[in-house]
Short mmCIF file of C-alpha atoms and ligand atoms in Angstrom, two decimals:
data_model
loop_
_atom_site.label_atom_id
_atom_site.label_comp_id
_atom_site.label_asym_id
_atom_site.label_seq_id
_atom_site.Cartn_x
_atom_site.Cartn_y
_atom_site.Cartn_z
CA MET A 1 -38.00 -16.99 -105.14
CA ILE A 2 -38.22 -17.83 -101.60
CA TYR A 3 -41.64 -16.67 -100.21
CA LEU A 4 -41.50 -15.38 -96.95
CA ASP A 5 -44.53 -12.97 -96.67
CA HIS A 6 -47.59 -15.19 -95.92
CA ASN A 7 -49.16 -12.46 -93.56
CA ALA A 8 -49.68 -10.36 -96.72
CA THR A 9 -51.07 -13.13 -98.80
CA THR A 10 -50.70 -16.85 -99.63
CA PRO A 11 -50.40 -18.88 -102.98
CA LEU A 12 -53.77 -20.82 -104.00
CA ALA A 13 -53.33 -24.33 -103.04
CA PRO A 14 -53.81 -26.84 -105.66
CA GLY A 15 -56.91 -28.37 -104.25
CA VAL A 16 -58.29 -25.06 -103.93
CA ILE A 17 -58.13 -24.33 -107.82
CA ALA A 18 -59.28 -27.79 -108.43
CA ALA A 19 -62.28 -27.08 -106.41
CA MET A 20 -63.09 -23.85 -108.14
CA LEU A 21 -62.45 -24.67 -111.86
CA PRO A 22 -65.80 -26.84 -112.43
CA VAL A 23 -67.42 -23.95 -110.87
CA MET A 24 -66.00 -21.30 -113.15
CA THR A 25 -66.69 -23.25 -115.94
CA GLY A 26 -69.84 -25.05 -115.33
CA VAL A 27 -71.75 -23.65 -112.56
CA TRP A 28 -72.03 -19.98 -113.71
CA ALA A 29 -75.59 -19.40 -113.47
CA ASN A 30 -77.16 -17.00 -110.86
CA SER A 31 -78.04 -18.91 -107.50
CA SER A 32 -81.07 -16.67 -107.23
CA SER A 33 -82.66 -17.76 -110.55
CA GLN A 34 -85.40 -20.39 -110.28
CA HIS A 35 -84.20 -22.43 -113.26
CA GLY A 36 -82.53 -25.58 -112.83
CA PRO A 37 -78.84 -24.34 -113.67
CA GLY A 38 -79.81 -21.50 -110.93
CA GLN A 39 -80.92 -24.25 -108.46
CA GLU A 40 -77.60 -26.23 -108.90
CA ALA A 41 -75.58 -22.97 -108.07
CA LYS A 42 -77.86 -22.59 -105.03
CA ARG A 43 -76.91 -25.98 -104.00
CA VAL A 44 -73.26 -25.45 -104.72
CA LEU A 45 -73.46 -22.26 -102.30
CA ALA A 46 -75.15 -24.07 -99.65
CA THR A 47 -72.40 -26.95 -99.84
CA ALA A 48 -69.84 -24.34 -99.42
CA ARG A 49 -71.82 -22.60 -96.59
CA ALA A 50 -72.04 -25.97 -94.68
CA THR A 51 -68.44 -26.60 -95.13
CA VAL A 52 -67.20 -23.25 -93.81
CA ALA A 53 -69.78 -23.78 -90.85
CA ARG A 54 -68.21 -27.32 -90.21
CA VAL A 55 -64.88 -26.32 -89.90
CA LEU A 56 -65.20 -23.28 -87.95
CA GLY A 57 -67.76 -24.30 -85.69
CA CYS A 58 -70.66 -22.10 -86.23
CA LYS A 59 -74.17 -22.56 -88.03
CA PRO A 60 -74.37 -22.42 -91.73
CA VAL A 61 -77.08 -19.31 -91.11
CA GLU A 62 -74.29 -17.64 -89.31
CA VAL A 63 -71.85 -17.26 -92.35
CA ILE A 64 -72.20 -14.24 -94.26
CA PHE A 65 -70.13 -14.29 -97.52
CA THR A 66 -68.34 -10.89 -98.31
CA SER A 67 -65.55 -9.71 -100.73
CA GLY A 68 -63.17 -10.17 -97.90
CA ALA A 69 -62.04 -9.22 -94.44
CA THR A 70 -61.92 -5.15 -94.80
CA GLU A 71 -65.80 -5.50 -96.15
CA SER A 72 -66.28 -7.91 -93.43
CA ASN A 73 -65.05 -5.88 -90.64
CA HIS A 74 -67.07 -2.84 -92.01
CA LEU A 75 -70.17 -4.73 -92.01
CA ALA A 76 -69.62 -5.88 -88.54
CA VAL A 77 -69.01 -2.50 -87.07
CA ARG A 78 -71.11 -0.16 -89.10
CA GLY A 79 -74.09 -2.94 -89.12
CA LEU A 80 -73.90 -3.66 -85.34
CA LEU A 81 -73.64 -0.20 -84.19
CA ALA A 82 -76.62 0.59 -86.37
CA GLY A 83 -78.45 -2.23 -84.63
CA ALA A 84 -77.42 -1.02 -81.07
CA ALA A 85 -79.70 0.55 -78.79
CA PRO A 86 -79.78 4.35 -78.97
CA GLY A 87 -77.86 4.63 -75.56
CA ARG A 88 -75.11 2.28 -76.64
CA GLN A 89 -73.48 4.22 -79.41
CA ARG A 90 -69.84 4.18 -78.45
CA VAL A 91 -67.17 1.82 -80.14
CA LEU A 92 -64.04 0.55 -78.73
CA PHE A 93 -61.12 -0.62 -81.01
CA SER A 94 -57.61 -1.23 -79.89
CA ARG A 95 -54.60 0.82 -81.22
CA VAL A 96 -52.88 -2.07 -83.19
CA GLU A 97 -55.95 -2.91 -85.34
CA HIS A 98 -55.09 -3.30 -89.15
CA SER A 99 -54.57 0.12 -90.86
CA ALA A 100 -57.62 -0.43 -93.06
CA HIS A 101 -59.65 -0.89 -89.61
CA LEU A 102 -58.03 1.98 -88.02
CA ARG A 103 -59.41 4.32 -91.19
CA LEU A 104 -63.04 3.06 -90.54
CA ALA A 105 -62.66 3.81 -86.86
CA LYS A 106 -61.55 7.54 -87.86
CA ALA A 107 -64.15 7.70 -90.52
CA LEU A 108 -66.78 7.00 -87.75
CA ALA A 109 -65.17 9.37 -85.27
CA ALA A 110 -65.34 12.07 -88.20
CA ALA A 111 -68.94 11.42 -88.54
CA GLY A 112 -69.59 12.04 -84.81
CA VAL A 113 -69.44 8.59 -83.45
CA GLU A 114 -67.79 8.16 -80.00
CA VAL A 115 -64.69 6.08 -80.88
CA ASP A 116 -61.96 5.09 -78.29
CA PHE A 117 -58.89 3.19 -78.63
CA PHE A 118 -57.58 0.88 -75.72
CA PRO A 119 -53.80 0.71 -75.59
CA VAL A 120 -51.47 -2.19 -75.82
CA LEU A 121 -48.62 -3.35 -73.41
CA PRO A 122 -44.92 -2.71 -74.31
CA CYS A 123 -44.93 -6.57 -75.13
CA GLY A 124 -47.66 -6.02 -77.53
CA GLN A 125 -50.34 -7.78 -75.67
CA LEU A 126 -53.70 -5.83 -75.18
CA ASP A 127 -54.11 -3.93 -72.07
CA LEU A 128 -56.99 -5.59 -70.46
CA VAL A 129 -57.07 -3.35 -67.33
CA ALA A 130 -57.38 -0.16 -69.29
CA ALA A 131 -59.95 -2.18 -71.84
CA LYS A 132 -62.15 -2.96 -68.67
CA ALA A 133 -61.80 0.80 -67.40
CA MET A 134 -63.31 2.09 -70.67
CA LEU A 135 -66.10 -0.15 -71.03
CA GLY A 136 -69.27 1.51 -69.91
CA PRO A 137 -73.18 1.22 -70.35
CA ASP A 138 -72.63 3.57 -73.53
CA VAL A 139 -70.53 0.70 -75.19
CA ALA A 140 -72.08 -1.31 -78.35
CA LEU A 141 -69.35 -2.96 -79.65
CA VAL A 142 -65.60 -4.03 -78.95
CA SER A 143 -63.60 -4.57 -82.14
CA MET A 144 -60.10 -6.30 -81.93
CA MET A 145 -58.00 -8.89 -83.69
CA ALA A 146 -57.34 -12.14 -82.72
CA ALA A 147 -53.68 -12.07 -83.58
CA ASN A 148 -51.66 -9.09 -84.84
CA ASN A 149 -50.69 -9.08 -88.49
CA GLU A 150 -47.27 -7.41 -87.61
CA THR A 151 -46.07 -8.81 -84.42
CA GLY A 152 -48.33 -11.90 -84.62
CA VAL A 153 -48.97 -11.66 -80.98
CA LEU A 154 -52.23 -13.63 -79.85
CA MET A 155 -54.61 -11.36 -78.35
CA PRO A 156 -56.91 -12.41 -75.20
CA VAL A 157 -59.88 -13.07 -77.01
CA ALA A 158 -61.99 -14.91 -74.44
CA GLU A 159 -61.18 -12.62 -71.56
CA MET A 160 -62.29 -9.61 -73.54
CA ALA A 161 -65.25 -11.49 -74.83
CA ASP A 162 -66.17 -12.07 -70.99
CA LEU A 163 -65.45 -8.25 -70.15
CA ALA A 164 -67.36 -7.02 -73.33
CA HIS A 165 -70.29 -9.29 -72.38
CA ALA A 166 -70.14 -8.19 -68.81
CA ALA A 167 -70.75 -4.82 -69.87
CA GLY A 168 -73.49 -5.42 -72.07
CA ALA A 169 -71.50 -4.96 -75.25
CA LEU A 170 -70.98 -7.18 -78.22
CA LEU A 171 -67.36 -8.21 -79.40
CA HIS A 172 -66.13 -8.34 -83.02
CA LEU A 173 -63.08 -10.20 -83.94
CA ASP A 174 -60.66 -9.67 -86.75
CA ALA A 175 -59.67 -13.36 -86.97
CA THR A 176 -57.88 -12.56 -90.48
CA GLN A 177 -54.55 -13.75 -89.42
CA PHE A 178 -55.68 -16.25 -87.03
CA ILE A 179 -57.88 -18.58 -89.10
CA GLY A 180 -55.93 -20.93 -91.19
CA LYS A 181 -52.93 -20.90 -88.87
CA LEU A 182 -54.28 -21.98 -85.44
CA PRO A 183 -57.29 -24.02 -84.89
CA PHE A 184 -60.47 -21.99 -84.41
CA ASP A 185 -63.74 -22.39 -83.03
CA PHE A 186 -66.73 -19.95 -83.19
CA VAL A 187 -68.39 -20.93 -80.05
CA HIS A 188 -65.41 -21.36 -78.13
CA PHE A 189 -63.84 -17.89 -79.00
CA GLY A 190 -66.95 -16.12 -77.48
CA ALA A 191 -67.17 -13.38 -80.09
CA ASP A 192 -70.46 -12.23 -81.59
CA ALA A 193 -68.95 -11.67 -84.98
CA VAL A 194 -65.69 -12.99 -86.69
CA SER A 195 -64.11 -11.54 -89.87
CA LEU A 196 -62.08 -13.79 -92.17
CA SER A 197 -60.30 -13.49 -95.70
CA ALA A 198 -59.62 -16.42 -97.79
CA HIS A 199 -56.54 -15.45 -99.61
CA LYS A 200 -54.81 -15.49 -96.10
CA PHE A 201 -55.12 -19.41 -96.02
CA ARG A 202 -54.39 -20.16 -99.57
CA GLY A 203 -58.09 -19.63 -100.86
CA PRO A 204 -58.77 -17.15 -103.46
CA LYS A 205 -58.49 -13.25 -103.04
CA GLY A 206 -61.55 -11.07 -102.93
CA VAL A 207 -63.89 -13.28 -100.95
CA GLY A 208 -64.21 -13.65 -97.08
CA ALA A 209 -67.23 -14.20 -94.65
CA LEU A 210 -68.26 -12.61 -91.52
CA LEU A 211 -69.56 -15.15 -89.06
CA LEU A 212 -72.18 -13.73 -87.25
CA ARG A 213 -73.97 -15.01 -83.96
CA GLN A 214 -77.50 -16.06 -84.74
CA GLY A 215 -79.65 -13.24 -83.06
CA ALA A 216 -76.90 -10.40 -83.09
CA PRO A 217 -78.91 -7.28 -84.04
CA LEU A 218 -76.88 -6.39 -87.64
CA VAL A 219 -78.30 -3.73 -89.90
CA PRO A 220 -77.09 -4.71 -93.53
CA GLN A 221 -74.88 -2.04 -95.15
CA SER A 222 -75.55 -3.15 -98.93
CA LEU A 223 -79.04 -4.09 -99.42
CA GLY A 224 -80.23 -6.99 -101.51
CA SER A 225 -81.98 -10.40 -101.17
CA GLN A 226 -78.54 -12.38 -101.03
CA GLU A 227 -77.18 -13.59 -97.46
CA ARG A 228 -80.58 -13.55 -96.13
CA GLY A 229 -80.82 -10.09 -96.97
CA ARG A 230 -77.63 -9.25 -94.75
CA ARG A 231 -75.43 -8.76 -97.64
CA GLY A 232 -77.09 -7.85 -100.96
CA GLY A 233 -75.08 -8.52 -104.40
CA THR A 234 -74.76 -11.79 -106.62
CA GLU A 235 -72.51 -14.22 -104.66
CA ASN A 236 -69.09 -14.85 -105.77
CA LEU A 237 -69.57 -18.44 -106.39
CA PRO A 238 -66.11 -19.57 -107.43
CA GLY A 239 -64.54 -17.61 -104.81
CA ILE A 240 -66.85 -18.86 -102.25
CA VAL A 241 -66.09 -22.58 -103.23
CA GLY A 242 -62.51 -21.60 -103.09
CA LEU A 243 -62.70 -20.26 -99.51
CA ALA A 244 -64.66 -23.31 -98.27
CA ALA A 245 -62.14 -26.00 -100.18
CA ALA A 246 -59.05 -23.95 -98.64
CA LEU A 247 -60.39 -24.65 -94.91
CA ASP A 248 -61.65 -27.80 -95.79
CA LEU A 249 -58.07 -28.66 -96.91
CA LEU A 250 -56.29 -27.18 -93.53
CA GLY A 251 -56.85 -30.57 -91.78
CA ASP A 252 -55.16 -30.86 -88.20
CA LEU A 253 -53.67 -27.32 -87.83
CA ALA A 254 -51.90 -28.41 -84.44
CA ASP A 255 -49.02 -30.27 -86.54
CA GLU A 256 -48.50 -27.77 -89.23
CA ALA A 257 -48.64 -24.96 -86.89
CA ALA A 258 -45.62 -26.95 -84.68
CA ARG A 259 -43.66 -27.35 -87.80
CA VAL A 260 -44.00 -23.73 -89.01
CA ALA A 261 -43.08 -22.57 -85.49
CA GLN A 262 -40.00 -24.49 -85.37
CA LEU A 263 -38.88 -23.06 -88.91
CA ARG A 264 -39.47 -19.52 -87.34
CA ASP A 265 -37.82 -20.10 -84.20
CA SER A 266 -34.65 -21.50 -86.15
CA LEU A 267 -34.73 -18.66 -88.41
CA GLU A 268 -34.71 -16.36 -85.33
CA ALA A 269 -32.12 -18.10 -83.54
CA GLY A 270 -29.92 -18.33 -86.68
CA LEU A 271 -30.23 -14.51 -87.20
CA GLN A 272 -29.61 -13.65 -83.75
CA ASN A 273 -26.56 -15.80 -83.42
CA ALA A 274 -24.89 -14.58 -87.00
CA LEU A 275 -25.96 -10.96 -86.05
CA PRO A 276 -26.33 -10.23 -82.46
CA THR A 277 -27.63 -6.85 -82.91
CA THR A 278 -30.69 -8.52 -84.23
CA HIS A 279 -33.74 -7.73 -82.01
CA VAL A 280 -36.95 -9.75 -82.28
CA TRP A 281 -40.37 -8.20 -81.00
CA CYS A 282 -42.68 -9.88 -78.76
CA GLN A 283 -40.76 -13.12 -78.92
CA SER A 284 -41.61 -14.17 -75.52
CA GLN A 285 -44.99 -13.62 -76.21
CA ALA A 286 -47.48 -16.45 -77.90
CA ARG A 287 -47.35 -15.72 -81.24
CA LEU A 288 -48.74 -16.86 -84.44
CA PRO A 289 -46.47 -19.86 -85.60
CA GLY A 290 -45.01 -18.12 -88.65
CA THR A 291 -44.51 -14.57 -87.71
CA SER A 292 -41.17 -13.04 -87.03
CA TYR A 293 -41.01 -9.17 -86.63
CA LEU A 294 -37.48 -7.92 -85.94
CA ARG A 295 -34.86 -5.35 -86.71
CA PHE A 296 -31.33 -5.63 -87.44
CA GLY A 297 -29.44 -3.13 -85.29
CA HIS A 298 -31.00 0.22 -86.81
CA LEU A 299 -30.55 -0.76 -90.42
CA SER A 300 -33.31 0.85 -92.51
CA VAL A 301 -35.94 -1.59 -93.64
CA ASP A 302 -35.53 -0.46 -97.08
CA VAL A 303 -31.91 -1.15 -97.08
CA VAL A 304 -32.72 -4.85 -95.86
CA LEU A 305 -35.30 -5.49 -98.17
CA GLN A 306 -33.15 -4.42 -101.16
CA ARG A 307 -30.78 -7.06 -99.87
CA LEU A 308 -33.45 -9.66 -99.52
CA GLU A 309 -34.44 -8.81 -103.06
CA ARG A 310 -31.10 -9.22 -104.44
CA LEU A 311 -31.32 -12.84 -102.81
CA HIS A 312 -34.78 -13.26 -104.15
CA VAL A 313 -36.31 -13.66 -100.85
CA ALA A 314 -39.82 -11.80 -100.33
CA ALA A 315 -40.36 -10.23 -96.99
CA SER A 316 -42.15 -7.13 -96.00
CA SER A 317 -41.86 -4.14 -93.81
CA GLY A 318 -44.73 -4.80 -91.36
CA ALA A 319 -47.97 -4.12 -92.88
CA ALA A 320 -48.02 -4.85 -96.74
CA CYS A 321 -51.12 -2.61 -97.10
CA SER A 322 -48.99 0.29 -95.45
CA SER A 323 -45.72 -0.52 -97.03
CA GLY A 324 -44.00 1.63 -99.41
CA GLY A 325 -44.44 4.70 -96.87
CA SER A 326 -41.67 5.81 -94.41
CA GLU A 327 -44.06 6.15 -91.60
CA PRO A 328 -43.20 3.96 -88.58
CA SER A 329 -45.69 1.23 -88.03
CA HIS A 330 -48.62 2.06 -85.62
CA VAL A 331 -48.53 -1.30 -84.05
CA LEU A 332 -44.86 -0.75 -82.76
CA ARG A 333 -45.79 2.92 -81.83
CA ALA A 334 -48.58 1.75 -79.93
CA MET A 335 -45.92 -0.60 -78.09
CA GLY A 336 -43.87 2.61 -77.28
CA VAL A 337 -41.10 1.45 -79.54
CA PRO A 338 -38.85 4.62 -80.72
CA ASP A 339 -39.35 5.65 -84.35
CA ASP A 340 -35.68 4.94 -85.11
CA GLU A 341 -36.17 1.28 -84.33
CA ALA A 342 -39.71 0.90 -85.63
CA LEU A 343 -38.11 2.24 -89.14
CA ALA A 344 -35.89 -0.70 -88.97
CA ALA A 345 -38.73 -3.08 -88.70
CA VAL A 346 -38.73 -6.40 -91.24
CA ARG A 347 -41.52 -8.83 -91.06
CA PHE A 348 -40.86 -12.46 -92.13
CA SER A 349 -44.02 -14.64 -92.31
CA LEU A 350 -43.43 -18.25 -92.81
CA GLY A 351 -46.29 -20.67 -93.98
CA ALA A 352 -47.44 -23.92 -95.68
CA THR A 353 -44.89 -23.56 -98.44
CA THR A 354 -42.00 -22.93 -96.21
CA THR A 355 -39.16 -25.62 -96.13
CA PRO A 356 -36.23 -26.07 -93.87
CA GLU A 357 -34.21 -25.31 -96.97
CA ASP A 358 -35.75 -21.83 -97.25
CA VAL A 359 -34.47 -20.87 -93.79
CA ALA A 360 -31.23 -22.46 -94.29
CA TYR A 361 -30.72 -20.35 -97.32
CA VAL A 362 -31.50 -17.02 -95.79
CA LEU A 363 -29.33 -17.91 -92.87
CA ARG A 364 -26.37 -18.64 -95.37
CA GLU A 365 -26.82 -15.81 -97.46
CA LEU A 366 -28.34 -12.71 -95.62
CA PRO A 367 -25.78 -12.43 -92.43
CA PRO A 368 -22.74 -11.83 -94.78
CA LEU A 369 -24.86 -9.23 -96.77
CA LEU A 370 -25.83 -7.29 -93.64
CA ALA A 371 -22.68 -7.80 -91.38
CA PRO A 372 -20.52 -5.34 -93.03
CA LEU A 373 -23.51 -2.70 -92.77
CA LEU A 374 -24.10 -3.50 -89.23
CA GLN A 375 -20.29 -2.89 -88.71
CA ASP A 376 -20.44 0.45 -90.43
CA GLU A 377 -23.36 1.42 -88.04
CA LEU A 378 -21.17 0.61 -85.19
CA THR A 379 -18.55 2.69 -86.00
CA LEU A 380 -20.78 5.34 -86.87
CA THR A 381 -22.08 5.74 -83.57
N1 PMP B 1 -57.46 -7.57 -91.00
C1 PMP B 1 -56.24 -7.70 -91.03
C2 PMP B 1 -55.75 -8.37 -89.46
C3 PMP B 1 -55.10 -8.23 -92.06
O1 PMP B 1 -53.96 -8.62 -91.89
C4 PMP B 1 -55.93 -7.96 -93.07
C5 PMP B 1 -55.10 -8.19 -94.49
N2 PMP B 1 -53.74 -7.79 -94.54
C6 PMP B 1 -57.26 -7.29 -93.49
C7 PMP B 1 -57.92 -7.17 -92.35
C8 PMP B 1 -57.52 -7.26 -94.54
O2 PMP B 1 -58.06 -8.15 -95.54
P1 PMP B 1 -58.45 -8.03 -97.05
O3 PMP B 1 -57.25 -7.22 -97.50
O4 PMP B 1 -58.46 -9.57 -97.61
O5 PMP B 1 -59.85 -7.43 -97.22
#
């Protein structure tokens, strides 16, 4: 199988498995226990925390381990909102956040919180002018992603951090798609809170972190003594060790990003050359290196995915979490893309395991399967 769905999840790196196994078999005590094995688990936890802090450029106390980005996002938004001053109770999201995050926004609105959404431009970029106009003295928090999971577009984080801070608001960054693909530094990015999920960068599923700037006023959402009282619950130590190992194994991301971007660009160029009605969204924007979001004419994504399945190629229709439905992508809608085009959206996401041979195979096998269908489409219209 050729796996071109790295934005949905990634295979565990062998080095991650090697780091986790001894913890699963040997370090199973509770890190809150006073006895020797418990203290050993506590040391392993502290080492993992120090690794995460070193790789991501924050302090160890600024790392809160969670069950993944969805929980981190909830903790950041609910926790920072609860910690904000009574006169600052409005939250701003972008329209192109992850579908789970938009559900949170809707749940907050249904519970009476003032929630607003700032738009994106047709190119997929956040509309900073509109966002600036929406920022007032009543805003507690801006919550936005660092890179979009569908289009791959990199968002203007530093600019938004400046705008939010100038208005006295905090910035929460969902960096789930960014971390592991491009170099990241907590201080440099300027956000007050940052969410990440280990399985997006070859770590295990069900573990993530919220990086929280020291001093940011967070009200915990699950009560307990762990994580300095900010996230109760016995820590998932093998998962946390796996997360830290995955980050440590990333090494210098610049070279890998360039390699993956080159493969992505050759995939896009080859498809556009063989099938001229191929349209790539956000192609001229700064994007995640491996993400390609495109349509073949108006061919339904289901038809394209069926053909890819036949070829044993795994790709996706935009966000994996919302696939299976026939609703057009909310991201493309927010960009003003008509529904008939959005329903044709296919996402290829290349990553660490992608080889030039994978791309050559898709370019050799896919166009002959789609060309007759696209020809039919032309004669029908
Ligand atoms: N945010 C973004 C941008 C994502 O892409 C994802 C995963 N698809 C999540 C949040 C949620 O991550 P998890 O399912 O690991 O909690």
